[in-house]
Coordinates of C-alpha atoms in Angstrom, one line a residue:
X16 CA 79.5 84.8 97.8
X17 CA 82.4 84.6 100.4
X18 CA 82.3 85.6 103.7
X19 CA 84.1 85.4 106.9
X20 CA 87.4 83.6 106.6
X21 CA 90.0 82.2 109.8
X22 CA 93.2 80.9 110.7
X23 CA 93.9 78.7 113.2
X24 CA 96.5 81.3 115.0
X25 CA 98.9 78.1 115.9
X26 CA 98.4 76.0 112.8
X27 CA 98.3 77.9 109.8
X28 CA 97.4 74.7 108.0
X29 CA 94.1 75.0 109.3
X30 CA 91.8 77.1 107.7
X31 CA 87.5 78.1 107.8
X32 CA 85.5 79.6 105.0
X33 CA 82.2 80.5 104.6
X34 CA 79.7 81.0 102.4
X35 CA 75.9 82.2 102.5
X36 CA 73.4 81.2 105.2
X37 CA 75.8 78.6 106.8
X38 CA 78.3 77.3 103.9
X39 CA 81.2 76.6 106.4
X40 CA 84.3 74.8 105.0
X41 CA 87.1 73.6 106.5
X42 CA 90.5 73.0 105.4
X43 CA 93.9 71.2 107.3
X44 CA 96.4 71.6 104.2
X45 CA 96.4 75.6 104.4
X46 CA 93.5 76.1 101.8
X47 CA 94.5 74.0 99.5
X48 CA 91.1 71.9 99.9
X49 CA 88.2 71.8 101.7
X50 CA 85.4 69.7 103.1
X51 CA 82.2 70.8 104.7
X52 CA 81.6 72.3 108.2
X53 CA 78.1 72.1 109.2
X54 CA 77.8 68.9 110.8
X55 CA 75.2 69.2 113.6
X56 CA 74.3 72.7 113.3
X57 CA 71.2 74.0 112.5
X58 CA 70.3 75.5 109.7
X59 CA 66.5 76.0 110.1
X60 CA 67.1 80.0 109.8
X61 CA 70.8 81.9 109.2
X62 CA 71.5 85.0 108.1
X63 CA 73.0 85.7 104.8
X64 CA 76.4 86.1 106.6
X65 CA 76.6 83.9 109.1
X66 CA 79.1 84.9 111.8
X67 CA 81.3 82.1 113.3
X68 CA 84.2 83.3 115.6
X69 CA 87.4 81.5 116.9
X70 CA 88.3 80.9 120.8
X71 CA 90.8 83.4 121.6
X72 CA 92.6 81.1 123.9
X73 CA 92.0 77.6 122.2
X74 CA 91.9 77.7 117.8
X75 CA 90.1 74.2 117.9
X76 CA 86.9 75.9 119.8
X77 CA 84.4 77.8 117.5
X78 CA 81.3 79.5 118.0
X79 CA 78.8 80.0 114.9
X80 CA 75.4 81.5 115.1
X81 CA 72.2 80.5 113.1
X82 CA 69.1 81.3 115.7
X83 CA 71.0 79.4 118.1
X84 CA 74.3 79.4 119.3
X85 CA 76.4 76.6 118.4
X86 CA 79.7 75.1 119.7
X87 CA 82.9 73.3 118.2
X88 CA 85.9 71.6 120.2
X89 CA 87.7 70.0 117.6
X90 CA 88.3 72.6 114.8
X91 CA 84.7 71.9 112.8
X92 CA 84.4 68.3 112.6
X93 CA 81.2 68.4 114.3
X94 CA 78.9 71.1 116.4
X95 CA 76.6 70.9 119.6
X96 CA 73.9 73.9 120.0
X97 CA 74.8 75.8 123.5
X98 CA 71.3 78.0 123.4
X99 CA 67.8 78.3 122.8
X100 CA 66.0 80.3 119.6
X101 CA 67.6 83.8 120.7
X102 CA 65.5 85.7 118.2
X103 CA 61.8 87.2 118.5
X104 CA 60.4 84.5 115.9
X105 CA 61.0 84.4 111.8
X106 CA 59.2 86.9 109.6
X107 CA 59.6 89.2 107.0
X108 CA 63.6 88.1 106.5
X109 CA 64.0 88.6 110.1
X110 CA 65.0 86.1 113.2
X111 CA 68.7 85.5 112.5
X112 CA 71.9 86.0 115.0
X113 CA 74.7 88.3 113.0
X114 CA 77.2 88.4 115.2
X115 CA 78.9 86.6 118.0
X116 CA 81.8 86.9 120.0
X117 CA 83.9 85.5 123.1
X118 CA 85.4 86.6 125.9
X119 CA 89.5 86.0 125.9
X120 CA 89.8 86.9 129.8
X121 CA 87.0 84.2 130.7
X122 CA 86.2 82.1 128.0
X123 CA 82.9 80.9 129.3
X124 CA 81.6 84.2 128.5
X125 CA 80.0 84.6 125.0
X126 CA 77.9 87.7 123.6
X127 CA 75.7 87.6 120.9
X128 CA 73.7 89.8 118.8
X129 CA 70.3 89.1 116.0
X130 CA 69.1 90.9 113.4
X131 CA 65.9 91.7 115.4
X132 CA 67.5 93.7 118.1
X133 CA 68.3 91.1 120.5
X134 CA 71.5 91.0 122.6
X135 CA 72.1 88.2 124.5
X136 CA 75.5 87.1 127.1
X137 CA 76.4 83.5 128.9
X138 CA 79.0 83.2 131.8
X139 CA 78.9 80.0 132.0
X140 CA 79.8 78.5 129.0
X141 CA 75.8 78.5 127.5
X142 CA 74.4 76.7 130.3
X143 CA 72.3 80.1 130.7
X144 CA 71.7 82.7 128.5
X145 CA 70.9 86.1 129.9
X146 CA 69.1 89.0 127.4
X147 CA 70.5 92.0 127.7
X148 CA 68.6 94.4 124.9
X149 CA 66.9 96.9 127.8
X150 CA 67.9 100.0 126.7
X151 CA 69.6 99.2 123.5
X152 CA 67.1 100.8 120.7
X153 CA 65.2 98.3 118.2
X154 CA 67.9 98.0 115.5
X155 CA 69.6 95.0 113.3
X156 CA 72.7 94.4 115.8
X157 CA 75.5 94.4 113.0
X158 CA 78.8 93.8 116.1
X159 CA 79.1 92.7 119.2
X160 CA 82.8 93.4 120.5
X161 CA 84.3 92.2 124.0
X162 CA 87.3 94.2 126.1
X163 CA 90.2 92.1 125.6
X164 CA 90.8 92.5 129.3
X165 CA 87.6 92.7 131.0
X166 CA 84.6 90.1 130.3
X167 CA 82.1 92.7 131.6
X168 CA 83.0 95.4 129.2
X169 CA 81.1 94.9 125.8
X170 CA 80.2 97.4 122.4
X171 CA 77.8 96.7 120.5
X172 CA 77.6 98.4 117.1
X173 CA 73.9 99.0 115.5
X174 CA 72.3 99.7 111.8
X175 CA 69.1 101.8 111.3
X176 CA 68.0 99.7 108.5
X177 CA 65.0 97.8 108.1
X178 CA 63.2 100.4 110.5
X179 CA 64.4 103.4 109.6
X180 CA 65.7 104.5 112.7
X181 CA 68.0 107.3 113.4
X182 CA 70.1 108.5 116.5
X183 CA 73.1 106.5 118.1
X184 CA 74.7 103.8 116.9
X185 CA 77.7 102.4 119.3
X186 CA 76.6 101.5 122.9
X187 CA 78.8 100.3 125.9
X188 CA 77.9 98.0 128.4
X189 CA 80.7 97.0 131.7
X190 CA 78.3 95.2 133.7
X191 CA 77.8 92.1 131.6
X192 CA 74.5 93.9 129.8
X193 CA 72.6 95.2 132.9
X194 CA 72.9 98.5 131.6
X195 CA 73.7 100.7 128.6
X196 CA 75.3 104.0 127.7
X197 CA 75.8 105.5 123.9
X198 CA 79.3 105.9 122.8
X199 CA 78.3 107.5 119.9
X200 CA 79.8 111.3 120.7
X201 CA 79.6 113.2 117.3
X202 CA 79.3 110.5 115.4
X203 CA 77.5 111.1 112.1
X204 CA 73.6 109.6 111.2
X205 CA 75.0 106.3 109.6
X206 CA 74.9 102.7 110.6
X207 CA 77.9 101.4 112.1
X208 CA 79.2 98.1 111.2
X209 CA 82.2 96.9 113.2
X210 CA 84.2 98.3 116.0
X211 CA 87.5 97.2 117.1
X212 CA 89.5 98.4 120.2
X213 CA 92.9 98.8 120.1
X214 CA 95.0 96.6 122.3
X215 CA 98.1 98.6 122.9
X216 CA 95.7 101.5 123.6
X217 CA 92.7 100.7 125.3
X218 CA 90.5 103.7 125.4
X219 CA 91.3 103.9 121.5
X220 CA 88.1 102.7 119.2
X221 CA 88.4 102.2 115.6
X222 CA 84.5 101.9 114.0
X223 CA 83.7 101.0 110.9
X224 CA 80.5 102.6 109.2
X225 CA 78.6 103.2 106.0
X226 CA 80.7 106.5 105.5
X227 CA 84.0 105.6 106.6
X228 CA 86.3 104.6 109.4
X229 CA 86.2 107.0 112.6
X230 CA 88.5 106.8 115.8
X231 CA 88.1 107.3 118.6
X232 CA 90.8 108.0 121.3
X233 CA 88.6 108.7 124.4
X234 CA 86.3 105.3 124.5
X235 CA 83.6 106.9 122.9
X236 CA 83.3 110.1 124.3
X237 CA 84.7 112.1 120.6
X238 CA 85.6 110.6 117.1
X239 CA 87.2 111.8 114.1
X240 CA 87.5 110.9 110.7
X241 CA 90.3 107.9 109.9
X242 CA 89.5 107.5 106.2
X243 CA 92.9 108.3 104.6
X244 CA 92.8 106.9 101.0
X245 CA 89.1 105.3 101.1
X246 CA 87.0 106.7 98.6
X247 CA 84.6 109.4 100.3
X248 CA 81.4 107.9 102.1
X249 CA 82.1 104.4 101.1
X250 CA 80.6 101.8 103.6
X251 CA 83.4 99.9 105.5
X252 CA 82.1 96.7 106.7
X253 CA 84.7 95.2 108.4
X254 CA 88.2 95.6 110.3
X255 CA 91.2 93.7 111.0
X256 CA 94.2 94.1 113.0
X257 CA 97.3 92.4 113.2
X258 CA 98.6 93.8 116.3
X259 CA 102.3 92.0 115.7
X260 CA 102.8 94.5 112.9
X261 CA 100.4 97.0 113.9
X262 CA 98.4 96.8 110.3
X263 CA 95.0 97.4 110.5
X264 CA 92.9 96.6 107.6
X265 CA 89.2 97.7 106.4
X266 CA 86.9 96.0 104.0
X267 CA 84.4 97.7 102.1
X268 CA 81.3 97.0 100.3
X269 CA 82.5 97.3 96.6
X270 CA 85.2 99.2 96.9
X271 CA 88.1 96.7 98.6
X272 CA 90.3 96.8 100.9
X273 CA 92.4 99.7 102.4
X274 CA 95.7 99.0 105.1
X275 CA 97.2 101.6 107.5
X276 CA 100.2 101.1 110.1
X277 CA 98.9 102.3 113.3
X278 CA 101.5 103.9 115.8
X279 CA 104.2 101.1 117.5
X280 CA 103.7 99.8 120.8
X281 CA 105.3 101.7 123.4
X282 CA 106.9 104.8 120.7
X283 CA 103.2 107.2 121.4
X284 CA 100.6 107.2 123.2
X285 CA 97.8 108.1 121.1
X286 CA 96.7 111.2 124.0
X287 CA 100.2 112.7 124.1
X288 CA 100.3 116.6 123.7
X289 CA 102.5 117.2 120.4
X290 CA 105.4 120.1 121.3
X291 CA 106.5 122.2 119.2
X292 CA 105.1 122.2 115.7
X293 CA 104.0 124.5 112.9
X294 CA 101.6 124.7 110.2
X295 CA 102.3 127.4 107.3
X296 CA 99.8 128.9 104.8
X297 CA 99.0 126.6 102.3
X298 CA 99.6 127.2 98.8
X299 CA 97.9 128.2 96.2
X300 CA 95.3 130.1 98.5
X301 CA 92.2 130.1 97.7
X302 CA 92.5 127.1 95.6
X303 CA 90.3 125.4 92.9
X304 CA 91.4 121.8 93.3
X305 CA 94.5 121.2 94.9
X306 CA 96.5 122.8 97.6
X307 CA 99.8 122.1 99.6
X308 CA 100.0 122.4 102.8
X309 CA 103.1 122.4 104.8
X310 CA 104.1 122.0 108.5
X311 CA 106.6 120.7 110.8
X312 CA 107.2 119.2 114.3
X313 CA 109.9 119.4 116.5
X314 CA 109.6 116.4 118.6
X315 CA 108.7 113.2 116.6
X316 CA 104.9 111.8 117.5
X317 CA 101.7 111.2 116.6
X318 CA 100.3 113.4 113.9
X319 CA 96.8 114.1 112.7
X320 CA 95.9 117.0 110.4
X321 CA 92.3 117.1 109.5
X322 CA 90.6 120.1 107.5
X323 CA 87.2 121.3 108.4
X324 CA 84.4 123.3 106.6
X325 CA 83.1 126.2 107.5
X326 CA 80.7 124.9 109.6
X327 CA 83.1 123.2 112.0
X328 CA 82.5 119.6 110.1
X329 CA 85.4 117.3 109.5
X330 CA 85.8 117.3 105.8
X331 CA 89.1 115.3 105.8
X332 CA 92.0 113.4 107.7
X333 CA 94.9 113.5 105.5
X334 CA 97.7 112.7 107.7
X335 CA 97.2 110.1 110.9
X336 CA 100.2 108.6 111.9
X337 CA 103.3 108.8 113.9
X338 CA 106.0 111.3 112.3
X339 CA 109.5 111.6 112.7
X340 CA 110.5 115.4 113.5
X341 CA 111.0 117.3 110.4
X342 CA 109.2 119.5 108.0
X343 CA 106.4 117.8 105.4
X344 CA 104.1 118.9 103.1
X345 CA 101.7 117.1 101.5
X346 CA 99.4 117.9 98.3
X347 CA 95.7 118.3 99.4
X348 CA 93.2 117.5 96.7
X349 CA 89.2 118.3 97.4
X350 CA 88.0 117.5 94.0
X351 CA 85.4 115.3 96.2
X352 CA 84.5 118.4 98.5
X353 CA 81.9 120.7 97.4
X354 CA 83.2 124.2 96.5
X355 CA 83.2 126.7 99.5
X356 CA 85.6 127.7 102.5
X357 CA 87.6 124.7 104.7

């Protein structure tokens, strides 16, 4: 099984792999070969996946996570462990870190998450680790996610498994962990697995979970459905963006991978009230299986049509992206949606 891959973002020629609890490999001719990566770390207890993450400001420095935090400075040739155990002990499958992250606006801050419902934050490199769990509830920590601007500001994403726990899943700290609020909004009842936030739109969240990808573009406080073209309730595990292009990318459990060109820098901001537009009857109506629905927009922008049930629940996001001006119509098909009224 493969897991988490990198590149060195100034040497492409340098390349990490992994595989389960620990496998790292390391590469200098591109992938082309590879040679192992765990030299001093330990091993003693990892996680199936075990999450390793790249210095944002210097490719040659890696952090990886077993039940300790460890640290490279010369692109894998060799680790040092910057922390203690950060787990509650090692039973029943439990007492492994999952995720792990570091600050790009102060580099000696690190966050880290276990599978035991720890949270845990340095500021100084790893010379002290401070946790930071009270309030958070007892849930496998699946991301831990840094502002790009603001060291303080961290999301941490949770799953309910293992203890069958319901309620919210996305929680926001911007006091280095001291204290918690939910970000969850109307989020549904499913774990959440990732969250990414949007550089070129700041208060713009995009969250991967077991039923989909949902945006957000009010930090948290609403989200809606951004699952154009992913099979229905398929649980995205992971996301990617390339912020040159503006491509983000999910991956799924099972089902692959899905891309979708988010709006340009500096063309929309995601909060911009559309002007003039118009949506017509759609056609046939009522429908059995397929619909069209046409609409147009006077002023090119940011578009998003979603259909909701009768009940006021997002059933689907067919169109989410920026538009020219112009008329479109698009073919709706709800062969997936159970019969009734949307």
């Amino acid at each position: 099984d493969g897991f988490y891959c990198l590149v060195d973002y100034n040497n492409p020629q340098r390349v990490y792999a992994s595989s389960q609890t620990g496998g790292l490999g390391r590469s200098t001719n591109g992938g082309a070969s590879f040679v192992g990566a765990t030299s001093g770390l330990d091993l003693t207890y990892t996680n199936w996946m075990t999450p390793y993450v790249m210095d944002k400001n210097d490719p040659l420095t890696l952090y990886c996570g077993t039940y300790k935090i460890h640290k490279t400075t010369n692109g894998m040739q060799n680790w040092i462990v910057i922390s203690p155990d950060l787990t509650n002990g090692h039973v029943q499958n439990l007492g492994t870190i999952t995720s792990v992250d570091v600050s790009k606006s102060d580099p000696g801050v690190v966050y880290c998450g276990t599978d035991d419902a720890n949270v845990w934050v340095t500021t100084n490199g790893g010379t002290n680790w401070t946790k930071i769990n009270a309030g958070l509830p007892y849930r496998w920590v699946t991301r831990v996610t840094i502002h790009p601007l603001n060291a303080a500001i961290c999301y941490v994403t949770l799953s309910g498994y293992k203890v069958d726990s319901t309620g919210a899943h996305v929680y926001k700290t911007t006091n280095f962990g001291a204290s918690w609020v939910s970000v969850s909004g109307n989020l549904p009842d499913a774990p959440a697995n990732d969250i990414l936030i949007d550089p070129a739109f700041l208060s713009t969240l995009y969250l991967a979970t077991d039923v989909g990808v949902m945006i957000s573009t009010n930090d948290g406080s609403s989200w809606s459905l951004y699952s154009q073209g992913i099979p229905s309730n398929v649980p995205c595990h992971d996301l990617t963006l390339h912020n040159g292009t503006r491509k983000l990318v999910v991956w799924t459990h099972g089902r692959s991978a899905f891309a979708s060109s988010l709006p340009p820098v500096g063309i929309i901001s995601y909060n911009e009230i559309p002007k003039g537009f118009s949506l017509f009857q759609n056609y046939p109506n009522p429908f059995k299986q397929k619909t069209k629905i046409k609409y147009s927009i006077a002023v090119s922008g940011f578009v998003n049509l979603m259909i909701f049930d009768i009940r006021g629940r997002i059933a689907a996001n067919p169109v989410n992206k920026h538009q020219n001006r112009g008329t479109y119509e698009l073919e709706f098909d709800a062969a997936n949606l159970s019969s009734g009224v949307y």
